[in-house]
Every structure is written in structure tokens, then in C-alpha cells.
Steps between C-alpha positions, in 0.01 A plus 500: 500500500625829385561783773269799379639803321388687821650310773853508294438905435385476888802326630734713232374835676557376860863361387574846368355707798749298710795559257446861522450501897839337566684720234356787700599364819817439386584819330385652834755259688758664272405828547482492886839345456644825294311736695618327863885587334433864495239506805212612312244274594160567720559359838148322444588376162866316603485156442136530358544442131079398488432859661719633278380350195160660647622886501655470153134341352268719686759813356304747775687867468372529840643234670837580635665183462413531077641887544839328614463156265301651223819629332606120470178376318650502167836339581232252733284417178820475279628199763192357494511428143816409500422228737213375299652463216822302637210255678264430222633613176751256335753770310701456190904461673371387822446139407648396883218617625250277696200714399124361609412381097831370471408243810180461427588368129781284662277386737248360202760386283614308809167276491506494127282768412507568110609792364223555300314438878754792631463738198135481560471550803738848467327590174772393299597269253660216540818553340501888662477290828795301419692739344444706810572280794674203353823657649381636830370162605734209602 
């Protein structure tokens, strides 16, 4: 039985939310850890990447916390992506890297999953598939 269209664009949007949570909560980690060099961070937000992550969304001119931070937001966003994009996109000269479709296409190959099966299932053709990840998977 075939999972519905729905539950995969269902289960694609919660796997996504969470990708972009923990890049945010990691670029905040990294920017508490800059900041904490040149003693620039909020008492209240030291060692509180989450409630940091929170100031930088909510972007309130009146909060005094985004008056100090605010001025970070773009190099903040710019980490973010960065982050992101090493995690889930698989880029041309960074074949080493163990991204999630690169394990999840080992992983299926590993139980003998087709490529045609794979190249499906990405959107893909078969020979795309292989000529994508026939060298990033052992």
C-alpha cells in the first residue's frame, strides 16, 4: 500500500521545520560563542541559544535585547544558511560529505533497492540517480 501524497508532503514539512530549528539553534550557539569573546551578550541570553533564536525571529525594535543583537541578524541568517546547506544539500567538490540523501540512498541501495526505485522516489531518473550517488555510496 502506497503512503499518500499528503502524509509524504506531511512528513516532508515536519522534517524541514526541524532542519531549520536546529540550524537556528546552532547558528545562535555560534553567535553566543563570538559574542561571549568580546562580552557582548545579554546576561539573560548567555548560554540560551533557544531564547536567542527567539529575539532574532520576533525582530521587536523595542525589545532591548534585539537593540543590542539586532545588528547581528544578517550575519545570524547568513550562518543559518550556511548550515543548511552543509546538512542537507549534497554540493558539487564536497563528495566526502555524509549529507542526509547521500545516507538515505546508501541506506536503500544497502537492501537492494533499484535505482530506478531510488530515482523515483527523488524525482529522478534512474541513470541521474546513479550517476549522482554511485560514488558517494560505498
Amino acid at each position: 500500500m502506497a503512503i499518500q501524497t499528503v502524509e509524504v508532503d506531511a512528513a516532508a514539512e515536519r522534517v524541514a521545520a526541524a532542519a531549520l530549528a536546529e540550524a537556528r539553534t546552532a547558528a545562535s550557539q555560534r553567535l553566543l560563542a563570538w559574542l561571549a569573546q568580546s562580552g557582548a551578550v545579554p546576561r539573560d541570553l548567555a548560554d540560551q541559544p533557544t531564547a536567542l533564536t527567539d529575539v532574532l525571529l520576533a525582530r521587536d525594535p523595542n525589545d532591548p535585547r534585539y537593540q543590542v543583537l539586532g545588528t547581528f541578524a544578517g550575519r545570524w541568517a547568513a550562518d543559518v544558511l550556511r548550515i543548511l546547506a552543509s546538512a542537507i544539500l549534497h554540493r558539487r567538490g564536497h563528495n566526502g560529505r555524509h549529507t542526509p540523501d547521500v545516507a538515505a540512498v546508501e541506506y536503500a541501495v544497502s537492501v537492494g533497492a533499484t535505482w530506478a526505485t531510488i530515482g523515483g522516489a527523488l524525482g529522478i531518473s534512474a541513470p541521474t540517480a546513479h550517476s549522482r550517488y554511485r560514488d558517494k555510496v560505498s
